[in-house]
Structure formats: C-alpha cells, structure tokens
XYZ file of C-alpha atoms in Angstrom:
445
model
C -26.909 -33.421 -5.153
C -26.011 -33.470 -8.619
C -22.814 -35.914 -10.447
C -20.886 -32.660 -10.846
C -22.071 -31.094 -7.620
C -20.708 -33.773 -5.295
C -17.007 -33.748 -6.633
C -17.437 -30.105 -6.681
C -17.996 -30.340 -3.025
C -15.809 -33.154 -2.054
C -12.540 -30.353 -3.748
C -13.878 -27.898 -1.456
C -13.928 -30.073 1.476
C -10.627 -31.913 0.725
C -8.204 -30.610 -1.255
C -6.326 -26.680 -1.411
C -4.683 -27.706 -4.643
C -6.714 -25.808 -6.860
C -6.122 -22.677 -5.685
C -3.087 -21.626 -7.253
C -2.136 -18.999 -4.056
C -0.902 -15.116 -4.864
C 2.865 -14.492 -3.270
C 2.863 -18.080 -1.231
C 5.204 -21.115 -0.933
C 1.782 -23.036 -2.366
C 3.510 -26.687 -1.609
C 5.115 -25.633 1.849
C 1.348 -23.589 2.950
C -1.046 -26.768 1.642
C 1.409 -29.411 3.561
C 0.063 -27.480 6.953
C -2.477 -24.648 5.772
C -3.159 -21.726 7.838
C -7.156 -20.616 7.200
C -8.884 -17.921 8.491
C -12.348 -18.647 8.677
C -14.274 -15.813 10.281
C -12.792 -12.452 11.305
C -14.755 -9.253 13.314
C -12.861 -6.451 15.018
C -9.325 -7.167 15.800
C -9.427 -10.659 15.626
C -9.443 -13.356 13.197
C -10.248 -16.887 13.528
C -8.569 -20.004 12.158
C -9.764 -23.472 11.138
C -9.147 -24.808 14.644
C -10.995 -22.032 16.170
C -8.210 -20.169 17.644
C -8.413 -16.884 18.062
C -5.270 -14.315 16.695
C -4.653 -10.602 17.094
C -4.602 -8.615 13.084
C -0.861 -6.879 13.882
C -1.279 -6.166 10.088
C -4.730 -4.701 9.627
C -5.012 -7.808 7.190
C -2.683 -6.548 4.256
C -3.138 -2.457 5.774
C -6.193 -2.524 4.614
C -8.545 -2.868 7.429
C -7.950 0.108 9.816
C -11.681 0.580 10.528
C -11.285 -3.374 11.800
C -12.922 -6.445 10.225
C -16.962 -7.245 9.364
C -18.243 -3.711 9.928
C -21.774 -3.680 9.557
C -23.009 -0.540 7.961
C -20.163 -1.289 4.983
C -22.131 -4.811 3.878
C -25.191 -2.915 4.518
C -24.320 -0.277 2.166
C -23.009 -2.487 -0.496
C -25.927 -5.095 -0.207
C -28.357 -2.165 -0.606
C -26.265 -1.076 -3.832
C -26.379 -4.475 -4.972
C -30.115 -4.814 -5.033
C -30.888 -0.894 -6.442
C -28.146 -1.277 -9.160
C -25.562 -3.775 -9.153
C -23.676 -3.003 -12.153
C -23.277 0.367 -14.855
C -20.417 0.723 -17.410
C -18.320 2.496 -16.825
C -17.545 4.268 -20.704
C -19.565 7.342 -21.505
C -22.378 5.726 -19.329
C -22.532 7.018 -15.570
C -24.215 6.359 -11.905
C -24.337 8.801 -9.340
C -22.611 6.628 -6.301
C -19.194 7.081 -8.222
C -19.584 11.083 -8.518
C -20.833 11.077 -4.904
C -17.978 9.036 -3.745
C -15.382 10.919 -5.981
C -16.718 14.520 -4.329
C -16.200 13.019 -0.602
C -12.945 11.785 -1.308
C -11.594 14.895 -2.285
C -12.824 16.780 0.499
C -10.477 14.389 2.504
C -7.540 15.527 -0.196
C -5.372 18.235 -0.229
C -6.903 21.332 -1.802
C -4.988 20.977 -5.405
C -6.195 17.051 -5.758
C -10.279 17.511 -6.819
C -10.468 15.020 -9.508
C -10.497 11.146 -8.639
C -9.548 8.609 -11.177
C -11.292 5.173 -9.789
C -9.684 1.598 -10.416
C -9.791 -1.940 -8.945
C -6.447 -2.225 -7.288
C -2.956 -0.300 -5.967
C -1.630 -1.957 -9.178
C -3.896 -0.718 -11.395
C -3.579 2.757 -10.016
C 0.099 2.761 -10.383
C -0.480 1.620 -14.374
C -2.920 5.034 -14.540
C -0.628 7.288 -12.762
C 2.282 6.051 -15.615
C -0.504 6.706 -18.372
C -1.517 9.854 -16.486
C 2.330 11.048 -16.758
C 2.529 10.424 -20.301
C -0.680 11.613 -21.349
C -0.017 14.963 -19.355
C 3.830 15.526 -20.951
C 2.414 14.736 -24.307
C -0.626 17.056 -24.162
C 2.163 19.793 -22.888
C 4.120 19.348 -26.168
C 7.089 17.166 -23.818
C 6.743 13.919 -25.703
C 10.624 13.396 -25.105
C 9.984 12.708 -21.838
C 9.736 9.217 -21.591
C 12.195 8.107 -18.711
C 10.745 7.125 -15.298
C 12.295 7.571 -11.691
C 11.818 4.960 -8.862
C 14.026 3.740 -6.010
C 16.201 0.689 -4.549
C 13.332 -1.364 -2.383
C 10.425 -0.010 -3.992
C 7.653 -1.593 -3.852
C 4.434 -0.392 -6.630
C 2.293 -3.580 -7.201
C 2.145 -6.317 -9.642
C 1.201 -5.115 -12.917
C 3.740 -4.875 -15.637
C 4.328 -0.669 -14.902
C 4.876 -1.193 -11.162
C 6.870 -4.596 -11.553
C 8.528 -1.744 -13.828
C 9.177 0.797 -11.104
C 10.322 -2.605 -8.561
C 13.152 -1.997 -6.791
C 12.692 -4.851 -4.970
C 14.426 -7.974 -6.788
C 12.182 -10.746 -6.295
C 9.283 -8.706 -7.785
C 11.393 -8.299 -10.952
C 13.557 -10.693 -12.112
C 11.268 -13.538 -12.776
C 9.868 -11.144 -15.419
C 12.883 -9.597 -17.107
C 10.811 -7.628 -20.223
C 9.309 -4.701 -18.272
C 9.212 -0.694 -19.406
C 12.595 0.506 -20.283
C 14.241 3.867 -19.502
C 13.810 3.143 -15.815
C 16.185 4.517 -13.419
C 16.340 3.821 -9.773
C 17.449 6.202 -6.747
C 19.110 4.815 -3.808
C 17.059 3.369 -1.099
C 16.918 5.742 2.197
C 18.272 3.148 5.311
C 21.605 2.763 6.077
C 22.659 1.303 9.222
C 23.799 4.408 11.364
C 20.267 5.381 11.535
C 19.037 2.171 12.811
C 16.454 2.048 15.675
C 15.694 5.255 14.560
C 11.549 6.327 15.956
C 10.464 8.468 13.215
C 12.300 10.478 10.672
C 16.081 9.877 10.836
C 18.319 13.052 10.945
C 20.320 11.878 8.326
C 19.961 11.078 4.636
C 18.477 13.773 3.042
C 21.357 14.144 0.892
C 20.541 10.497 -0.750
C 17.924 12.827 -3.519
C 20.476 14.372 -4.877
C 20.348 11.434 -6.760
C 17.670 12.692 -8.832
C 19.833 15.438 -9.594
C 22.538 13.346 -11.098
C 20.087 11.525 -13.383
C 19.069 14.836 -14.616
C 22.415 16.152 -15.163
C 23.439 12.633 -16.625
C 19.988 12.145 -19.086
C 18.551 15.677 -18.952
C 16.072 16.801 -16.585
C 14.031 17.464 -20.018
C 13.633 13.294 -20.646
C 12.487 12.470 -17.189
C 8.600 12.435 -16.748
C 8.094 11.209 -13.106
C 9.395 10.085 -9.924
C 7.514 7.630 -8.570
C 7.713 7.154 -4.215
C 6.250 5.603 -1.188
C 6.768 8.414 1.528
C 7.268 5.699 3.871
C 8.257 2.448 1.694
C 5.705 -0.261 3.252
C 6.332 -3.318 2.075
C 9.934 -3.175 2.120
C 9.357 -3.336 5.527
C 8.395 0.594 6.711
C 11.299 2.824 5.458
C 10.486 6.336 6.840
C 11.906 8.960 4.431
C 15.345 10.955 6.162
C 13.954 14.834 7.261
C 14.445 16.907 4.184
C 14.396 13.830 1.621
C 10.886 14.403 0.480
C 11.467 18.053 0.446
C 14.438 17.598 -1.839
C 13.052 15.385 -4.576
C 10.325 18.104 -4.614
C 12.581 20.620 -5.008
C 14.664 18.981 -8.034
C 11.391 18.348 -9.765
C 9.724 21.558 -9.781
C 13.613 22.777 -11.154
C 13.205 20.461 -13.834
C 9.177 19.921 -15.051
C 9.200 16.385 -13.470
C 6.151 15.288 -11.986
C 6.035 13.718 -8.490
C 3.772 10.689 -7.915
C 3.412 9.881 -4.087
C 2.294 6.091 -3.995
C -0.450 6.277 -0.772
C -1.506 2.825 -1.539
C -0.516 1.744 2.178
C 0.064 5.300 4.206
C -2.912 6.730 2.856
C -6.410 6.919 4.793
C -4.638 8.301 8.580
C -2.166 5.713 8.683
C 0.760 7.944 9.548
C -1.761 9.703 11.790
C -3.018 12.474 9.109
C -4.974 11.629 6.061
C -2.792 11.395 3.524
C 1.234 11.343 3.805
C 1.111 14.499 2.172
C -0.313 15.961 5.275
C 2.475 14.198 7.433
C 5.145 15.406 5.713
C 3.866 18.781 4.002
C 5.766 17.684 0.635
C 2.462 18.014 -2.536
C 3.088 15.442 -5.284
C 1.167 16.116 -8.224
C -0.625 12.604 -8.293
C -1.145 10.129 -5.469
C -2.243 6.531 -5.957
C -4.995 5.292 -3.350
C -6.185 1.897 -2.562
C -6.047 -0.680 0.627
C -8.091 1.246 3.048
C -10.398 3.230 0.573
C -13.005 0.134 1.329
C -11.453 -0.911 4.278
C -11.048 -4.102 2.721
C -14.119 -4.926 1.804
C -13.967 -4.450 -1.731
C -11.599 -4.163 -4.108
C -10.842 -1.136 -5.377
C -8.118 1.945 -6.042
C -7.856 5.584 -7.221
C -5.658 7.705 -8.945
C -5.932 11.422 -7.266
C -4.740 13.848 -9.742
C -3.767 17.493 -9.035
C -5.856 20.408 -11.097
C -3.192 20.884 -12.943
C -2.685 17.486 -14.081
C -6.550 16.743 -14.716
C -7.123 20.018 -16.726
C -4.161 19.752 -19.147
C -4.664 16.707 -20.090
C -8.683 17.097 -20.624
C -8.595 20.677 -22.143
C -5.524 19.121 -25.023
C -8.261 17.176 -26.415
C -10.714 17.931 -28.868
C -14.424 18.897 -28.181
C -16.604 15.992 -27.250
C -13.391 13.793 -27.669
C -12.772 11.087 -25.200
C -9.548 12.645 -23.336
C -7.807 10.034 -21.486
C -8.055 6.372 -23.724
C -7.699 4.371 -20.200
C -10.499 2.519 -17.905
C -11.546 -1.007 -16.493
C -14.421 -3.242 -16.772
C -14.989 -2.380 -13.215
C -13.641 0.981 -12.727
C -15.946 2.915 -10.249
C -18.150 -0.068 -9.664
C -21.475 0.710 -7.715
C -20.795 -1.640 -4.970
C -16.951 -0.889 -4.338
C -18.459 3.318 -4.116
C -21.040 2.380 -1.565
C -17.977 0.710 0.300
C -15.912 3.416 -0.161
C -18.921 5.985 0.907
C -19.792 3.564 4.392
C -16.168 3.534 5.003
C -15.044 7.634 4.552
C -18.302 7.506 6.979
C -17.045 5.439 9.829
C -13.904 7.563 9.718
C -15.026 10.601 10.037
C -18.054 9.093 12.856
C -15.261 7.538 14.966
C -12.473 9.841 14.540
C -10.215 6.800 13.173
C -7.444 9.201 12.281
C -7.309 11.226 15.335
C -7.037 7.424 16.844
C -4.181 6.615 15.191
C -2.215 9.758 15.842
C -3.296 9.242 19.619
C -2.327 5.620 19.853
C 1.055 6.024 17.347
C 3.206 7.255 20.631
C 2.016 3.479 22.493
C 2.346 1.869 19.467
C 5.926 2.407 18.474
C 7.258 2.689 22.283
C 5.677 -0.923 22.486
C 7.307 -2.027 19.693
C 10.889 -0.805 20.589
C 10.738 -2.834 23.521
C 11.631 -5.780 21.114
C 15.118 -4.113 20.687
C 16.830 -5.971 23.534
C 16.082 -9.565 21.824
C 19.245 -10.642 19.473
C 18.063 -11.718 16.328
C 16.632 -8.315 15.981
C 18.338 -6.471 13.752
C 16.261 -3.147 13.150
C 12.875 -1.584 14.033
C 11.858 1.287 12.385
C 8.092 3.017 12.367
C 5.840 6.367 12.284
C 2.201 6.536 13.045
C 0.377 3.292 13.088
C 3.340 1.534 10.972
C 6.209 -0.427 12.200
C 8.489 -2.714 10.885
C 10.790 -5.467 13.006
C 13.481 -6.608 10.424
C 15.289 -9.565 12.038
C 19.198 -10.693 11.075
C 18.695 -13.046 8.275
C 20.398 -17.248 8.522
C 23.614 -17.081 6.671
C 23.259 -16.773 2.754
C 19.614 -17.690 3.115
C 18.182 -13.956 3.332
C 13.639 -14.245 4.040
C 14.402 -17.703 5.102
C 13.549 -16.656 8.751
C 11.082 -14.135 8.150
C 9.038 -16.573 6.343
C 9.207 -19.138 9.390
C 8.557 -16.231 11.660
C 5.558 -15.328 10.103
C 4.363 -19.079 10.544
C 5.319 -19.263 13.988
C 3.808 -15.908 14.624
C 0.610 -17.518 13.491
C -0.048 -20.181 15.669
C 1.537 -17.783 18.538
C -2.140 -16.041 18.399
C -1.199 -12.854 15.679
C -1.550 -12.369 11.866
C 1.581 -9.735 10.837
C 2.450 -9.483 7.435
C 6.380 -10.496 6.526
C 8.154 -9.442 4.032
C 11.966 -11.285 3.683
C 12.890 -10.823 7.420
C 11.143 -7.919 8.236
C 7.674 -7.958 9.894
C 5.347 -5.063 8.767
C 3.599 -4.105 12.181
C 0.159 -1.845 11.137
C -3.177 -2.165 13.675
C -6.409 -1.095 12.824
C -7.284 2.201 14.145
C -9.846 0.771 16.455
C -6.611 -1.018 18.746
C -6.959 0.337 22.108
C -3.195 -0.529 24.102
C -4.277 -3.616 25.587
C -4.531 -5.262 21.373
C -0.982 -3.698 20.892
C 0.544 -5.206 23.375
C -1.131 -8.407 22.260
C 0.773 -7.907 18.967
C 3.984 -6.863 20.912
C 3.832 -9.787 23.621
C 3.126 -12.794 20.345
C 6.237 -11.153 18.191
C 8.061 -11.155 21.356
C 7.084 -14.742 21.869
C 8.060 -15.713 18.403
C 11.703 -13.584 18.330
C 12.805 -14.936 21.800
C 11.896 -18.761 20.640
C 14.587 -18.615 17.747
C-alpha cells in the first residue's frame, strides 16, 4: 500500500467526518451512526448486521424493491457499449428509446420528455419551461409564480423558491421574487381522514384572489404536489385540484403537477394525473424513474407546451438554452428502460392499488396510541404526524426516526410526521412489519 493509500484507508475505516451529510444533524448522526451496508428486496442491513423493514421505499424511490438484477445488468452493459455522449446537439439512441417508453406510460397530451439528474433539477426546467413558453407566446409580463404553505419542490435555488416549508427557506433568504403562496390544504376537522377529505376545496379560491389582486395576466404558473409528500402526505380536499384547474385555464396560467414522489403507481395509477383526472400542462418526474438506482429526473411537457416553445424559434436555432452535463446519460436510460420493464413484467402498479386498502387500514390502527396526532394517506403513501414536545416542534420526530431504526424499520421523518411509502413488491405480512415497529416506537414514548 502506498503513503497516501494507507491514510486514505485508515479515514474510511475510522472516521465519518469527512462526509459533510445532506439534511442530517452531522454531529448528533457521527456520535452513534446508523449505516446501511447491504440492502435486497424489502430489507436493508445495518453495520451490526441487523436486519430492518424499508417503510419508506428508501427516499420513495425504490418501489420495484432494492438490488434488482436486470437494472445493474442493463446499466453495466451500457457502461461497457457506451458509457458517456453529450448531451448538446450530439445524441445516443438509449435516451430517444427511453423518452418514447415513458410517454406511452403518460397521459396522451405529455409526448415530449425533457431528461435531468434530479427532482430539483426538474423543478428548475419546469420554471425555465414556464418562462420560455409565456415569452415565445408574446406574455413576457408574466413573471409571478404560484406555490403553497408546506410545499415541498427540492433544493435548488427555483424550488427553495417555490418552499413553503420554512426550514427549506430561510437559511437562504435571496431566492426568485414575485412568489406567492396558497394556503396549505389540512386543517384539523379533517383529521384521520383515509383518502380525499370532503372538505377544503374552497381553499383554491385562493388562486383566484391573487389573480384578482396582481392580475391573472402576471401569473405564469402554479406549481403543486397532488398529494404534498414530504410535508408529510397531504392528500388534496375533493374538488381542490379541479378548482386550481379551473382558475387557470380562466386565466392562461399554466399548471405544473410536481410527480417527483406520487409519480410511477404510487397512488395506485401511473401518474397522479390518472388518480385524480385533473391534466397539468407539465409534470416533473424523478425518484422512481430508476428505481433508485441512478440518479436521474424528467420534465414531461404537454404538446402544447413543447411545440410553442420549439416552433418560436428560428430555423436550425437551438430552442430551449437549458441542459446538464449529464442530462439523458446512457447509463441512468438503461436504468430507466430495465425499470419501466419490471413494472410493466410484474404489474407493480396494479400491486399497489391492490395492497393500498391493507396498507392504510394497517396504518390507522396506530390511531388509538396518544402521541398520535394525525394519519393521513392514499395509495401506497401514508403519513403518521405525532403531537410535537412543547415549543420544540421535529424534536420528536427526529428521535422517532432513530428509535424507529434500531426497532427493525427505515421510515423517512419529516418534523414529526413519518412518511409511510412500501415498495410495490410488500405483500401484508412486510406492512405489518412496518405497522408493528412504528407501533413499537409510538407506544415507547
């Protein structure tokens, strides 16, 4: 071993301190670290060997479940025929073949596919997407932005933008101006609500206020999760969706569904859209496009959308001045390809929608413990929001989520909600794994 190879080594081996950790307490996780080192199917393994149930489909990402063969496969043969193209007026045919099987999975209007790395970076497109489409349509002057309370639309400097969620946002105080946020959709009479709540449809009329206040001429988009995710699973009131369409079509806005987390079956049909029969005109995809295995995320635009802004430019011109490094990447669209594969083969949607009914009956059993506050869910996606210690609000959640750990199940927390979402390969007996650890966890406090 070489001089620099053995310290090298001896970090890996000894120290977590280099690792400067995304959205973690980095002092309070390296005093008593939790590692996963191997995961396959619904389980993951930590550094002890223990074996825990995914309640979280890692970060709603893995719905086809963990170390599926045929996906390395796929990408390992990419890797060796052609590992790398770029992207800019240069081409390679695993993108266009990916692109034309993703939008067979779309709704009919959505036939052009915009590919990216990440959910963030697809909510940065759709915002240049917007713009570029208004300007090419001679509505410049529309240059204010719509998102709501508790929103949640990634980390890049457009979604921390959009953020309706404080913590996401006020550590970086220069963002996008001319943003405007609706009301959030819960509100305590409709707790413990399964699925849609009756009530609350009236909260999008506050779109119409915002266009009677600034013009419905100056607003360019509304940006929404149909179910907020990480917010801890907000499922939108019956009519809300259909309202905010409504206002927008009155007014030239576009609608941009964020699918980053409910996309891919996990409300039990493709695509929210499906779910809820509202059409946006664009829809940010990512998570379970590669079912983990590879970053990646995509921008679906609506005919409409795609073929304004392409036939505004000049002949041979480049049309839309946006892209990555690594946007379309040959070894993230042979993921992508293996992936839309094993969900068709296997019938993962038609999985979830036949486990959802188990899945959220299982997890309203919690109800009758104290500290829980709140459970709300729809399809494969639940979330368990627990009363919060006095003035110290995510305080417990975070503990929960440790305890939860080393009570045998991964479940993502966010503040004092726990965001329940199993792969689509569960069968019962893994939910009530999931159910029987939070319960475990909850009744310990």
């Amino acid at each position: 071993m070489s001089v620099l190879a053995e310290p090298i080594e001896q970090a890996k081996t000894n120290s977590l301190e280099q690792h400067w950790m995304p959205f973690s307490a980095n002092r309070d996780f390296k005093s008593a670290p939790r590692l996963i080192t191997r995961s396959e199917g619904m389980y993951l393994w930590n550094q002890h060997g223990d074996k825990l149930v995914d309640g979280s489909s890692g970060l709603f990402n893995v719905p086809a479940g963990h170390a599926r063969q045929s996906i390395a496969d796929a990408v390992h043969a990419q890797m060796m025929q052609n590992g790398y193209t770029a992207p800019f007026q240069l081409g390679q045919p695993t993108s266009f073949e990916f692109a034309a099987k993703l939008t067979k999975i779309l709704p009919e209007p959505f036939n052009h596919v915009f590919f990216v790395n990440s959910g963030s970076e697809a909510i940065d497109t759709a915002l240049k997407m917007v713009m570029a489409y208004h300007r090419a349509n001679g509505d410049a002057q529309r240059t204010r932005f719509v998102s709501r309370e508790r929103a949640y639309h990634g980390v890049n400097m457009g979604g921390v933008s959009l953020a309706g969620m404080v913590k996401n946002r006020e550590t970086f105080p220069v963002v996008m101006p001319n943003i405007v946020m609706m009301r959030h959709t819960w509100n305590e009479e409709n707790a413990f609500t399964k699925g849609q709540p009756e009530t609350g449809a009236e909260l999008a009329n506050d779109l119409q206020r915002f266009c009677e206040t600034y013009g419905g001429s100056t607003i360019a988009a509304v940006f929404i999760e149909p179910v907020a995710g990480s917010t801890g699973t907000l499922v939108p009131p019956k009519g809300y969706l259909e309202r905010v369409r409504q206002i927008c079509d009155e007014h030239g806005i576009l609608l941009v569904f964020d699918e980053v987390i409910t996309g891919f079956g996990r409300l039990g049909k493709p695509f929210a859209v499906d779910a809820f029969n509202v059409m946006p005109d664009i829809i940010t995809l990512a998570k379970a496009l590669t079912n983990g295995a590879i970053p990646m995320g995509a921008v679906a635009a609506s005919d409409q959308v795609y073929e304004t802004i392409t036939e505004a430019a000049p002949e041979n011109a480049i049309e839309f001045f946006h892209g990555y490094t690594y946007s379309a990447h040959p070894a993230a669209c042979a993921a992508g390809l293996a992936t839309l594969k094993i969900y068709e083969d296997e019938g993962l949607f038609d999985r979830a929608a036949e486990l959802s009914d188990y899945f959220l009956d299982a997890i309203w059993s919690l109800q009758d413990i104290p500290i829980v506050k709140d459970i709300r869910g729809y399809g494969l996606m639940g979330g368990v929001e627990v009363h919060p210690l006095p003035g110290k609000p995510g305080i417990r959640g975070n503990e929960m989520q440790k305890r939860l750990f080393w009570n045998g199940c991964h479940a993502k927390w966010t503040g004092d909600t726990a965001i329940l979402a199993p792969a689509f390969i569960a069968e019962r007996s893994h939910v009530d794994e999931i159910v029987d650890a939070m319960r475990k966890t909850l009744m310990a406090e």
